[in-house]
Each structure stands twice: as structure tokens, then as C-alpha cells.
Coordinates of C-alpha atoms in Angstrom, one line a residue:
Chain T
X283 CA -77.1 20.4 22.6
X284 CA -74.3 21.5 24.7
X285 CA -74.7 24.8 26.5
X286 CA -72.0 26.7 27.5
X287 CA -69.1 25.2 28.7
X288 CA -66.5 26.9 31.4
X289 CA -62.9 25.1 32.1
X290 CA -61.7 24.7 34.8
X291 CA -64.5 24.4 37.3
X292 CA -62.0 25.4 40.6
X293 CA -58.4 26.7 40.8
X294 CA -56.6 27.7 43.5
X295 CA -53.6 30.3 42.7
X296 CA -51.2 32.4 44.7
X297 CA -50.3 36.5 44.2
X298 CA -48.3 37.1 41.4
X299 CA -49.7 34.0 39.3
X300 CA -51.2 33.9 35.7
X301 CA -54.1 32.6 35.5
X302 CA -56.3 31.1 32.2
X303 CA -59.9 29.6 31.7
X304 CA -61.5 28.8 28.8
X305 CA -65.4 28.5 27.7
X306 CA -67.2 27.5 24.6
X307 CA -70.0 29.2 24.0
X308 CA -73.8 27.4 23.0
X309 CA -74.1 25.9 20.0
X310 CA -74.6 28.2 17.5
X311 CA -73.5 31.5 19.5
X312 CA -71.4 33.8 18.8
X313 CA -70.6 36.5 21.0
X314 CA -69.3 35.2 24.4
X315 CA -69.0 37.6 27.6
X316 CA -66.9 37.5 30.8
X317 CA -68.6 38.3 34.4
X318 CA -66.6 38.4 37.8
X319 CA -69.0 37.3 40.6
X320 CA -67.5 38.3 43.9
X321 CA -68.7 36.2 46.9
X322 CA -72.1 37.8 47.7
X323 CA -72.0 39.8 44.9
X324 CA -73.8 39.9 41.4
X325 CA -72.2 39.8 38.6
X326 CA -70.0 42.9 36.9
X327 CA -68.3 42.9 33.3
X328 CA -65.3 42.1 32.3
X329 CA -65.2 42.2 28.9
X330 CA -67.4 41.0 25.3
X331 CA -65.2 39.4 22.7
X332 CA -67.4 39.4 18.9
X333 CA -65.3 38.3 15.7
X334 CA -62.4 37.8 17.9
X335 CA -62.7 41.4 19.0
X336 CA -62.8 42.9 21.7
X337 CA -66.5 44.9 21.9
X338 CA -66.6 46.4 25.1
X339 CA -65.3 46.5 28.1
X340 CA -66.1 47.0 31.7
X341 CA -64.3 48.7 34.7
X342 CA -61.5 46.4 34.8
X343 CA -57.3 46.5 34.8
X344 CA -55.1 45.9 32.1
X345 CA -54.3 42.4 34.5
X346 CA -57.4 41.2 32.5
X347 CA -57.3 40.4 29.0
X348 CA -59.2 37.7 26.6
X349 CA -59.5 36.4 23.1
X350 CA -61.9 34.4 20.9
X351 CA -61.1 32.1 18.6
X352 CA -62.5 31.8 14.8
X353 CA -64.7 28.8 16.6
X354 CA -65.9 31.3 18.6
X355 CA -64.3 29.7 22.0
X356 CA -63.1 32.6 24.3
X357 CA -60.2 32.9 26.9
X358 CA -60.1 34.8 29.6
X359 CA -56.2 36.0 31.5
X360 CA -55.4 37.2 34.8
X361 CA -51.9 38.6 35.3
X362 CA -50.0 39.4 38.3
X363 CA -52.8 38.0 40.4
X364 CA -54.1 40.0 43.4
X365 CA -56.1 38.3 46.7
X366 CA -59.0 40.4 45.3
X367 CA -59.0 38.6 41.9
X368 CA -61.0 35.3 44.1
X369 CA -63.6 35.4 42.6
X370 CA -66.3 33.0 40.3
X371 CA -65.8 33.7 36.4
X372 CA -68.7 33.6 34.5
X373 CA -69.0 32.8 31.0
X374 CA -72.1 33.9 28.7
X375 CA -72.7 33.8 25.3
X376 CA -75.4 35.2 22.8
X377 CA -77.0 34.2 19.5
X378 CA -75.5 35.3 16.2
X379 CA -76.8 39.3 15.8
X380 CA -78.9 39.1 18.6
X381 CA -77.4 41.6 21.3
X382 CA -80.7 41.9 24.1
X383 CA -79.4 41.0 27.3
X384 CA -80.7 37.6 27.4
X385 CA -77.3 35.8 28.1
X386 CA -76.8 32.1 28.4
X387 CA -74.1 31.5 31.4
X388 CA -71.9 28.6 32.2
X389 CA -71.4 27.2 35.7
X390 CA -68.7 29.4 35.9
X391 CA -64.5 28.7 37.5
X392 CA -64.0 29.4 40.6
X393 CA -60.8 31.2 41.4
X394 CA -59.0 30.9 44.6
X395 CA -56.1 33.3 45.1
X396 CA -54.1 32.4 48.2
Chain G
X10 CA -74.1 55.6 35.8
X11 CA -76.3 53.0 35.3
X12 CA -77.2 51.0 38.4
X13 CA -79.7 48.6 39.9
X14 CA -80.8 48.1 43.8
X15 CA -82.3 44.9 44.8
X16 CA -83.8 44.1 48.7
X17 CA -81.2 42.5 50.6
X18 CA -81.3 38.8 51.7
X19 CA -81.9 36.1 52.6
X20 CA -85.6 36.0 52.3
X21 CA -86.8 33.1 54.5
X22 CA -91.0 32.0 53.3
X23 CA -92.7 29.0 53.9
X24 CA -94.1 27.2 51.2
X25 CA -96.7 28.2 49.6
X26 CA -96.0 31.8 50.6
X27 CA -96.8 35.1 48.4
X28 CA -93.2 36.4 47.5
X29 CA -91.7 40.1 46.5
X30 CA -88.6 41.0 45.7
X31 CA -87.5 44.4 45.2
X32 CA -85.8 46.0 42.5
X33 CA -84.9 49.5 41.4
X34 CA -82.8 50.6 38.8
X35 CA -81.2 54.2 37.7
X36 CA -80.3 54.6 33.8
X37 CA -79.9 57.5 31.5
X38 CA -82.4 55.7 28.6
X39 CA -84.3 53.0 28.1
X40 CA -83.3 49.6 29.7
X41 CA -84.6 46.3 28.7
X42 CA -84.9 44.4 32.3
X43 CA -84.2 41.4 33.4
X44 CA -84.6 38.5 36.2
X45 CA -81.8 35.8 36.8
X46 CA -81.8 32.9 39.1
X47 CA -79.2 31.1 40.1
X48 CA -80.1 27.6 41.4
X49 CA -77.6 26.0 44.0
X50 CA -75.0 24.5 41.7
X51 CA -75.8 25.8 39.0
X52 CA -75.3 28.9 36.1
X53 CA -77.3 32.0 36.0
X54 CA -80.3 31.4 33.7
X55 CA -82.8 33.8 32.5
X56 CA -85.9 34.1 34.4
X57 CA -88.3 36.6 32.6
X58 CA -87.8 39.8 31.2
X59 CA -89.4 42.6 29.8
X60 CA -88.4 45.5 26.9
X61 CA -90.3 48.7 27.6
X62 CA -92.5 50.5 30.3
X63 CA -95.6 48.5 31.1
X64 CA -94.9 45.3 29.8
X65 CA -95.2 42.5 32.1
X66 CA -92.7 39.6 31.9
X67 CA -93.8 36.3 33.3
X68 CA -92.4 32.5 33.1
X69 CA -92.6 29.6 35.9
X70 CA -95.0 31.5 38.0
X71 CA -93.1 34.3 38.8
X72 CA -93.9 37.8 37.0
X73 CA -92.5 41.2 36.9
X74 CA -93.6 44.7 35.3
X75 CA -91.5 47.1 34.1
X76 CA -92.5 50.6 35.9
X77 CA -91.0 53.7 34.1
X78 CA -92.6 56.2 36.8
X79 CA -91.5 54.9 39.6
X80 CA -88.0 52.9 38.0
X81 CA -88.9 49.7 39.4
X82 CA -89.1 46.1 38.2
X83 CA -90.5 44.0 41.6
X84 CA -90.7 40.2 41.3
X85 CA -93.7 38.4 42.7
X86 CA -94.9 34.7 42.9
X87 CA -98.3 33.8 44.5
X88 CA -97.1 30.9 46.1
X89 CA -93.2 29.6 46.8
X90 CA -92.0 26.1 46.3
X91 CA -89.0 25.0 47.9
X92 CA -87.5 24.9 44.7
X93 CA -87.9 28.1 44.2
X94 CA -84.9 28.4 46.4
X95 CA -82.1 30.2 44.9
X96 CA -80.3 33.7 44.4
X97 CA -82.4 35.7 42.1
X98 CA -81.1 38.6 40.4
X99 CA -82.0 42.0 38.8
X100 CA -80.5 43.4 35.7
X101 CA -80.5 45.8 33.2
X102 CA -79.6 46.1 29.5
X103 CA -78.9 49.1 27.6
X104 CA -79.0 49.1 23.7
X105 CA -75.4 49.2 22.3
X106 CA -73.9 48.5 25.7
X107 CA -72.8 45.2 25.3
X108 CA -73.3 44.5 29.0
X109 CA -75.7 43.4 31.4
X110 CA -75.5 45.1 34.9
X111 CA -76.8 43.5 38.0
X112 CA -78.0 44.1 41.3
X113 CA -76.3 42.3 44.6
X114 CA -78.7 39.3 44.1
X115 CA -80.9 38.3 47.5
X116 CA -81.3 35.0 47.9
X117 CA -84.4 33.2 48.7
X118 CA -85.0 29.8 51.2
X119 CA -88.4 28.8 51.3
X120 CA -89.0 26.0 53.8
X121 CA -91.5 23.2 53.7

């Protein structure tokens, strides 16, 4: 059983760019989150996608958006990329109804912005 | 807002060492808390956790009670192994929130 997946594992970008990644949530999940870990830094919010909705989101700019997919696959954007934005992107997902905290995280996609 | 405060790193032991990690938290209700680890290369994955005052969450060897009166979730393991080296991390969960929030992480290196 595949756990969650995160595409691509490293980028490397420069101001101004656009920027995608991708994830696929656990088997059988389907709410998927986004996390920005800064270097040294735990992880803050970005955003919760449920039935191709956006649920929640965190403290962030406009610059990030996302979507989910009917297969439950998520995306997250970057616009108009900052030196800032370098960070690690975590993915997480949840079982169907179950909203308790206890996430299941990919590796993650490390963003470089140069 | 809601916020959690964790004892900055790293945190060097020795194997076979007792360990404690700190962890406080600040919230309006009632937060389910959690532990993460991160292993080198690796995701975040849950640790333990625990869903009201006095409960006591434990998995792996490593435990944690949830203190209302004092706001405090410590993590303690009687004895490290050096693969217990990681970043471990403190969170919090509020009902209807949607979101975990975390604490700055300390990271632990436990030598042989």
C-alpha cells in the first residue's frame, strides 16, 4: 500500500517563477493538506483541500493556491516566486471523515528559489 | 492564537540515556496533542498522541501526558537508541480547525 506520494522530490527556481507539485494522497484518503517547512522550522499550513474544496486555510498569500482532483490527488501553486518561498512542501492526507490531527505526510519537495 | 513551544536543540545523549523534551502549548479550547518525528530522510510520521487532559500517549518507548494545569505535553524515553535520532515535533489539533500547528522541532543525536 502506497503512502503518500509528493512530486517532485527537489526543484530549484528563480524570483518571479511559477511553480507546481503534485501529491497523491494514501490509499483510501481523502482529505490531503499542504505544510511549508522552513529550514529549521516546523511545519505551518498552507491550505486543506476536501471534495475538491478548499476547507481551510492558513496565513498565507494569494501567491499560493491548490486543487484536488475527483481522485483525490492535490496540487499545490506558487506564483510570482519570492527567495522566501525556499522552502520543503509537505503533503499529508487523512482517512475518509476522520478529521483528528493524525496526518500521514510525504517526504515532501524541496523548493529552491534562486 | 494558538501556539506551541518546544526546548530548543540539538539534544546530544548517549545511548542508553533518559530523554525529555519539552513542550508547551497556548490554546483557546481543548487541543488533541500530538508528537512527530522526522527521521533523517524521511516524512513526518506520527509518534504518539493523546485527546484530553490526563491521558498518557505512549508508542516505541517513548510517552507523553497531556497536562491541562500546567499546558504541557513533555516527551520522555527511559533509555535512547541511536535510532532514536531525529527531529521530534510538538503539535496541536483543534476540533474543526482543519490544521495541525507545530512547535520549531529540536532535534535529537544520541551517540553510541
Amino acid at each position: 500500500d502506497a503512502g503518500v506520494t509528493q512530486s517532485p522530490t527537489h526543484l530549484i527556481k528563480t524570483r518571479g517563477q511559477q511553480v507546481t507539485l503534485r501529491c497523491s494522497p494514501k490509499s483510501g484518503h481523502d482529505t490531503v493538506s499542504w505544510y511549508q517547512q522552513a529550514l529549521g522550522q516546523g511545519p505551518q499550513f498552507i491550505f486543506q483541500y476536501y471534495e475538491e474544496e478548499e476547507r481551510q486555510r492558513g496565513n498565507f498569500p494569494d501567491r499560493f493556491s491548490g486543487h484536488q482532483f475527483p481522485n483525490y490527488s492535490s496540487e499545490l501553486n506558487v506564483n510570482a516566486l519570492l527567495l522566501g518561498d525556499s522552502a520543503l512542501y509537505l503533503c499529508a492526507s487523512s482517512p475518509l471523515g476522520r478529521d483528528t490531527g493524525e496526518l500521514f505526510f510525504g517526504e515532501g519537495s524541496r523548493l529552491t528559489v534562486l | 492564537g494558538d501556539s506551541v513551544t518546544q526546548m530548543e536543540g540539538p539534544v546530544t545523549l548517549s545511548e542508553e540515556a533518559f530523554l525529555t523534551i519539552n513542550c508547551t502549548y497556548t490554546a483557546t479550547g481543548y487541543p488533541s496533542l500530538f508528537w512527530y518525528v522526522q527521521y533523517p530522510g524521511e516524512g513526518l510520521q506520527l509518534l504518539l498522541k493523546a485527546t484530553k487532559a490526563d491521558d498518557k500517549g505512549s508508542n516505541k518507548g517513548f510517552e507523553a501526558t497531556y497536562r491541562k494545569e500546567t499546558t504541557s505535553f513533555h516527551l520522555e524515553k527511559g533509555s535512547v537508541q541511536v535510532s532514536d535520532s531525529a527531529v521530534y515535533f510538538c503539535a496541536l489539533w483543534m476540533d474543526s480547525s482543519y490544521k495541525l500547528i507545530f512547535g520549531s522541532g529540536t532535534r535529537l543525536l544520541v551517540r553510541p
